[in-house]
């Protein structure tokens, strides 16, 4: 068997996986694309092992290690994706650019979302009396001295 057939197939698999990693937004599809890339590497390792007629079969041994690493990567990757999905409600990678956001930034986003929802729900708001303060729980310097 010629080496060109498995090498071309491995290149196609790797390019398909690379496209999936770069173009997809769903985290699970990205993990599947990474698996395609690892399988392309495995195919190359076995093909070159057969082509070189290695007596130690080091290509096949490295393939077994790669399969073990891929299994661990999928287990940890799926656990992370599930945890992110439970916390954020989406596994969209574009929305998860900065997973180390501070609580203040999240509070600002939530407040902005709540304000837009309340503005849509109550189009006719009553004006507050002129003497009323909007911060009911805080006191100003003028109130504290009197």
PDB file of C-alpha atoms in Angstrom:
ATOM      1  CA  UNK A   1       0.000   0.000   0.000  1.00  0.00           C
ATOM      2  CA  UNK A   2       1.250   3.450  -0.840  1.00  0.00           C
ATOM      3  CA  UNK A   3       1.841   5.991   1.885  1.00  0.00           C
ATOM      4  CA  UNK A   4       0.002   8.678  -0.091  1.00  0.00           C
ATOM      5  CA  UNK A   5      -3.506   7.299   0.540  1.00  0.00           C
ATOM      6  CA  UNK A   6      -3.515   7.418   4.337  1.00  0.00           C
ATOM      7  CA  UNK A   7      -1.519  10.666   4.301  1.00  0.00           C
ATOM      8  CA  UNK A   8      -4.091  12.377   2.068  1.00  0.00           C
ATOM      9  CA  UNK A   9      -6.946  11.013   4.177  1.00  0.00           C
ATOM     10  CA  UNK A  10      -5.215  12.231   7.339  1.00  0.00           C
ATOM     11  CA  UNK A  11      -4.675  15.657   5.797  1.00  0.00           C
ATOM     12  CA  UNK A  12      -8.363  15.880   4.871  1.00  0.00           C
ATOM     13  CA  UNK A  13      -9.399  14.814   8.374  1.00  0.00           C
ATOM     14  CA  UNK A  14      -7.042  17.310   9.948  1.00  0.00           C
ATOM     15  CA  UNK A  15      -8.258  20.158   7.718  1.00  0.00           C
ATOM     16  CA  UNK A  16     -11.876  19.286   8.492  1.00  0.00           C
ATOM     17  CA  UNK A  17     -11.089  19.340  12.201  1.00  0.00           C
ATOM     18  CA  UNK A  18      -9.200  22.605  11.903  1.00  0.00           C
ATOM     19  CA  UNK A  19     -12.135  24.189  10.083  1.00  0.00           C
ATOM     20  CA  UNK A  20     -14.452  22.939  12.820  1.00  0.00           C
ATOM     21  CA  UNK A  21     -12.281  24.439  15.558  1.00  0.00           C
ATOM     22  CA  UNK A  22     -12.015  27.807  13.819  1.00  0.00           C
ATOM     23  CA  UNK A  23     -15.577  28.154  12.489  1.00  0.00           C
ATOM     24  CA  UNK A  24     -17.846  26.553  15.076  1.00  0.00           C
ATOM     25  CA  UNK A  25     -19.378  28.372  18.018  1.00  0.00           C
ATOM     26  CA  UNK A  26     -20.687  25.414  19.978  1.00  0.00           C
ATOM     27  CA  UNK A  27     -18.163  24.055  22.465  1.00  0.00           C
ATOM     28  CA  UNK A  28     -19.177  20.427  21.934  1.00  0.00           C
ATOM     29  CA  UNK A  29     -18.646  20.728  18.181  1.00  0.00           C
ATOM     30  CA  UNK A  30     -15.221  22.233  18.853  1.00  0.00           C
ATOM     31  CA  UNK A  31     -14.349  19.230  21.032  1.00  0.00           C
ATOM     32  CA  UNK A  32     -15.491  16.901  18.256  1.00  0.00           C
ATOM     33  CA  UNK A  33     -13.298  18.792  15.797  1.00  0.00           C
ATOM     34  CA  UNK A  34     -10.306  18.407  18.097  1.00  0.00           C
ATOM     35  CA  UNK A  35     -11.016  14.667  18.144  1.00  0.00           C
ATOM     36  CA  UNK A  36     -10.961  14.643  14.333  1.00  0.00           C
ATOM     37  CA  UNK A  37      -7.562  16.310  14.393  1.00  0.00           C
ATOM     38  CA  UNK A  38      -6.227  13.772  16.894  1.00  0.00           C
ATOM     39  CA  UNK A  39      -7.556  10.912  14.774  1.00  0.00           C
ATOM     40  CA  UNK A  40      -5.742  12.340  11.762  1.00  0.00           C
ATOM     41  CA  UNK A  41      -2.527  12.312  13.782  1.00  0.00           C
ATOM     42  CA  UNK A  42      -3.234   8.719  14.840  1.00  0.00           C
ATOM     43  CA  UNK A  43      -3.744   7.696  11.238  1.00  0.00           C
ATOM     44  CA  UNK A  44      -0.420   9.258  10.276  1.00  0.00           C
ATOM     45  CA  UNK A  45       1.383   7.551  13.153  1.00  0.00           C
ATOM     46  CA  UNK A  46       0.097   4.113  12.176  1.00  0.00           C
ATOM     47  CA  UNK A  47       0.674   4.676   8.445  1.00  0.00           C
ATOM     48  CA  UNK A  48       4.265   5.752   8.939  1.00  0.00           C
ATOM     49  CA  UNK A  49       4.822   2.897  11.378  1.00  0.00           C
ATOM     50  CA  UNK A  50       3.700   0.395   8.725  1.00  0.00           C
ATOM     51  CA  UNK A  51       5.603   2.165   5.951  1.00  0.00           C
ATOM     52  CA  UNK A  52       8.880   2.245   7.900  1.00  0.00           C
ATOM     53  CA  UNK A  53       8.400  -1.381   9.075  1.00  0.00           C
ATOM     54  CA  UNK A  54       9.433  -0.420  12.575  1.00  0.00           C
ATOM     55  CA  UNK A  55      10.162  -3.508  14.693  1.00  0.00           C
ATOM     56  CA  UNK A  56       9.261  -1.728  17.929  1.00  0.00           C
ATOM     57  CA  UNK A  57       5.950  -0.454  16.493  1.00  0.00           C
ATOM     58  CA  UNK A  58       6.519   2.910  18.102  1.00  0.00           C
ATOM     59  CA  UNK A  59       3.879   4.586  15.919  1.00  0.00           C
ATOM     60  CA  UNK A  60       1.232   2.222  17.193  1.00  0.00           C
ATOM     61  CA  UNK A  61       2.397   2.690  20.782  1.00  0.00           C
ATOM     62  CA  UNK A  62       2.214   6.466  20.400  1.00  0.00           C
ATOM     63  CA  UNK A  63      -1.272   6.038  18.928  1.00  0.00           C
ATOM     64  CA  UNK A  64      -2.386   4.241  22.076  1.00  0.00           C
ATOM     65  CA  UNK A  65      -1.041   7.091  24.199  1.00  0.00           C
ATOM     66  CA  UNK A  66      -2.799   9.601  21.979  1.00  0.00           C
ATOM     67  CA  UNK A  67      -6.095   7.719  22.347  1.00  0.00           C
ATOM     68  CA  UNK A  68      -5.707   7.729  26.138  1.00  0.00           C
ATOM     69  CA  UNK A  69      -4.966  11.464  26.149  1.00  0.00           C
ATOM     70  CA  UNK A  70      -7.949  12.111  23.851  1.00  0.00           C
ATOM     71  CA  UNK A  71     -10.253  10.191  26.197  1.00  0.00           C
ATOM     72  CA  UNK A  72      -9.056  12.229  29.165  1.00  0.00           C
ATOM     73  CA  UNK A  73      -9.400  15.450  27.173  1.00  0.00           C
ATOM     74  CA  UNK A  74     -12.983  14.642  26.221  1.00  0.00           C
ATOM     75  CA  UNK A  75     -13.888  13.751  29.795  1.00  0.00           C
ATOM     76  CA  UNK A  76     -12.474  16.975  31.217  1.00  0.00           C
ATOM     77  CA  UNK A  77     -13.720  19.061  28.284  1.00  0.00           C
ATOM     78  CA  UNK A  78     -17.292  17.804  28.610  1.00  0.00           C
ATOM     79  CA  UNK A  79     -17.230  18.397  32.357  1.00  0.00           C
ATOM     80  CA  UNK A  80     -16.125  21.993  31.780  1.00  0.00           C
ATOM     81  CA  UNK A  81     -18.728  22.529  29.049  1.00  0.00           C
ATOM     82  CA  UNK A  82     -21.499  21.168  31.288  1.00  0.00           C
ATOM     83  CA  UNK A  83     -20.411  23.350  34.197  1.00  0.00           C
ATOM     84  CA  UNK A  84     -20.309  26.435  31.974  1.00  0.00           C
ATOM     85  CA  UNK A  85     -23.699  25.561  30.490  1.00  0.00           C
ATOM     86  CA  UNK A  86     -25.227  25.234  33.952  1.00  0.00           C
ATOM     87  CA  UNK A  87     -23.807  28.574  35.069  1.00  0.00           C
ATOM     88  CA  UNK A  88     -24.280  30.622  31.897  1.00  0.00           C
ATOM     89  CA  UNK A  89     -27.134  28.850  30.122  1.00  0.00           C
ATOM     90  CA  UNK A  90     -25.237  28.586  26.840  1.00  0.00           C
ATOM     91  CA  UNK A  91     -22.279  26.715  25.428  1.00  0.00           C
ATOM     92  CA  UNK A  92     -21.690  29.370  22.767  1.00  0.00           C
ATOM     93  CA  UNK A  93     -17.965  30.098  22.659  1.00  0.00           C
ATOM     94  CA  UNK A  94     -18.416  33.700  21.492  1.00  0.00           C
ATOM     95  CA  UNK A  95     -20.358  34.494  24.667  1.00  0.00           C
ATOM     96  CA  UNK A  96     -17.668  32.853  26.816  1.00  0.00           C
ATOM     97  CA  UNK A  97     -14.723  34.957  25.677  1.00  0.00           C
ATOM     98  CA  UNK A  98     -13.996  36.223  29.148  1.00  0.00           C
ATOM     99  CA  UNK A  99     -14.936  33.550  31.656  1.00  0.00           C
ATOM    100  CA  UNK A 100     -13.112  35.370  34.448  1.00  0.00           C
ATOM    101  CA  UNK A 101     -15.517  38.302  34.482  1.00  0.00           C
ATOM    102  CA  UNK A 102     -15.924  40.078  37.769  1.00  0.00           C
ATOM    103  CA  UNK A 103     -19.207  40.098  39.622  1.00  0.00           C
ATOM    104  CA  UNK A 104     -19.478  43.868  39.110  1.00  0.00           C
ATOM    105  CA  UNK A 105     -19.406  43.447  35.341  1.00  0.00           C
ATOM    106  CA  UNK A 106     -22.039  40.716  35.552  1.00  0.00           C
ATOM    107  CA  UNK A 107     -24.157  42.929  37.810  1.00  0.00           C
ATOM    108  CA  UNK A 108     -23.914  45.817  35.339  1.00  0.00           C
ATOM    109  CA  UNK A 109     -24.995  43.568  32.473  1.00  0.00           C
ATOM    110  CA  UNK A 110     -27.847  42.117  34.530  1.00  0.00           C
ATOM    111  CA  UNK A 111     -28.930  45.610  35.632  1.00  0.00           C
ATOM    112  CA  UNK A 112     -28.917  46.830  32.038  1.00  0.00           C
ATOM    113  CA  UNK A 113     -30.979  43.810  30.971  1.00  0.00           C
ATOM    114  CA  UNK A 114     -33.409  44.323  33.857  1.00  0.00           C
ATOM    115  CA  UNK A 115     -33.749  48.030  33.032  1.00  0.00           C
ATOM    116  CA  UNK A 116     -34.563  47.296  29.416  1.00  0.00           C
ATOM    117  CA  UNK A 117     -37.144  44.691  30.452  1.00  0.00           C
ATOM    118  CA  UNK A 118     -38.763  46.995  33.047  1.00  0.00           C
ATOM    119  CA  UNK A 119     -38.798  49.883  30.579  1.00  0.00           C
ATOM    120  CA  UNK A 120     -40.640  47.682  28.092  1.00  0.00           C
ATOM    121  CA  UNK A 121     -43.041  46.402  30.757  1.00  0.00           C
ATOM    122  CA  UNK A 122     -43.966  49.842  32.175  1.00  0.00           C
ATOM    123  CA  UNK A 123     -44.106  52.404  29.396  1.00  0.00           C
ATOM    124  CA  UNK A 124     -45.967  54.994  31.569  1.00  0.00           C
ATOM    125  CA  UNK A 125     -43.993  55.524  34.758  1.00  0.00           C
ATOM    126  CA  UNK A 126     -45.150  57.920  37.434  1.00  0.00           C
ATOM    127  CA  UNK A 127     -42.871  60.794  38.277  1.00  0.00           C
ATOM    128  CA  UNK A 128     -41.603  60.905  41.857  1.00  0.00           C
ATOM    129  CA  UNK A 129     -42.373  63.935  44.023  1.00  0.00           C
ATOM    130  CA  UNK A 130     -39.654  66.577  44.063  1.00  0.00           C
ATOM    131  CA  UNK A 131     -38.805  66.115  47.754  1.00  0.00           C
ATOM    132  CA  UNK A 132     -38.366  62.353  47.557  1.00  0.00           C
ATOM    133  CA  UNK A 133     -34.884  60.900  47.301  1.00  0.00           C
ATOM    134  CA  UNK A 134     -34.263  58.053  44.855  1.00  0.00           C
ATOM    135  CA  UNK A 135     -31.820  56.449  47.311  1.00  0.00           C
ATOM    136  CA  UNK A 136     -34.150  55.529  50.169  1.00  0.00           C
ATOM    137  CA  UNK A 137     -31.589  53.603  52.175  1.00  0.00           C
ATOM    138  CA  UNK A 138     -28.829  56.228  52.131  1.00  0.00           C
ATOM    139  CA  UNK A 139     -28.585  59.546  53.886  1.00  0.00           C
ATOM    140  CA  UNK A 140     -26.949  62.657  52.574  1.00  0.00           C
ATOM    141  CA  UNK A 141     -24.834  65.121  54.553  1.00  0.00           C
ATOM    142  CA  UNK A 142     -27.744  67.579  54.777  1.00  0.00           C
ATOM    143  CA  UNK A 143     -30.023  64.920  56.306  1.00  0.00           C
ATOM    144  CA  UNK A 144     -27.356  63.703  58.714  1.00  0.00           C
ATOM    145  CA  UNK A 145     -26.668  67.181  60.174  1.00  0.00           C
ATOM    146  CA  UNK A 146     -30.317  68.162  60.737  1.00  0.00           C
TER     147      UNK A 146
END
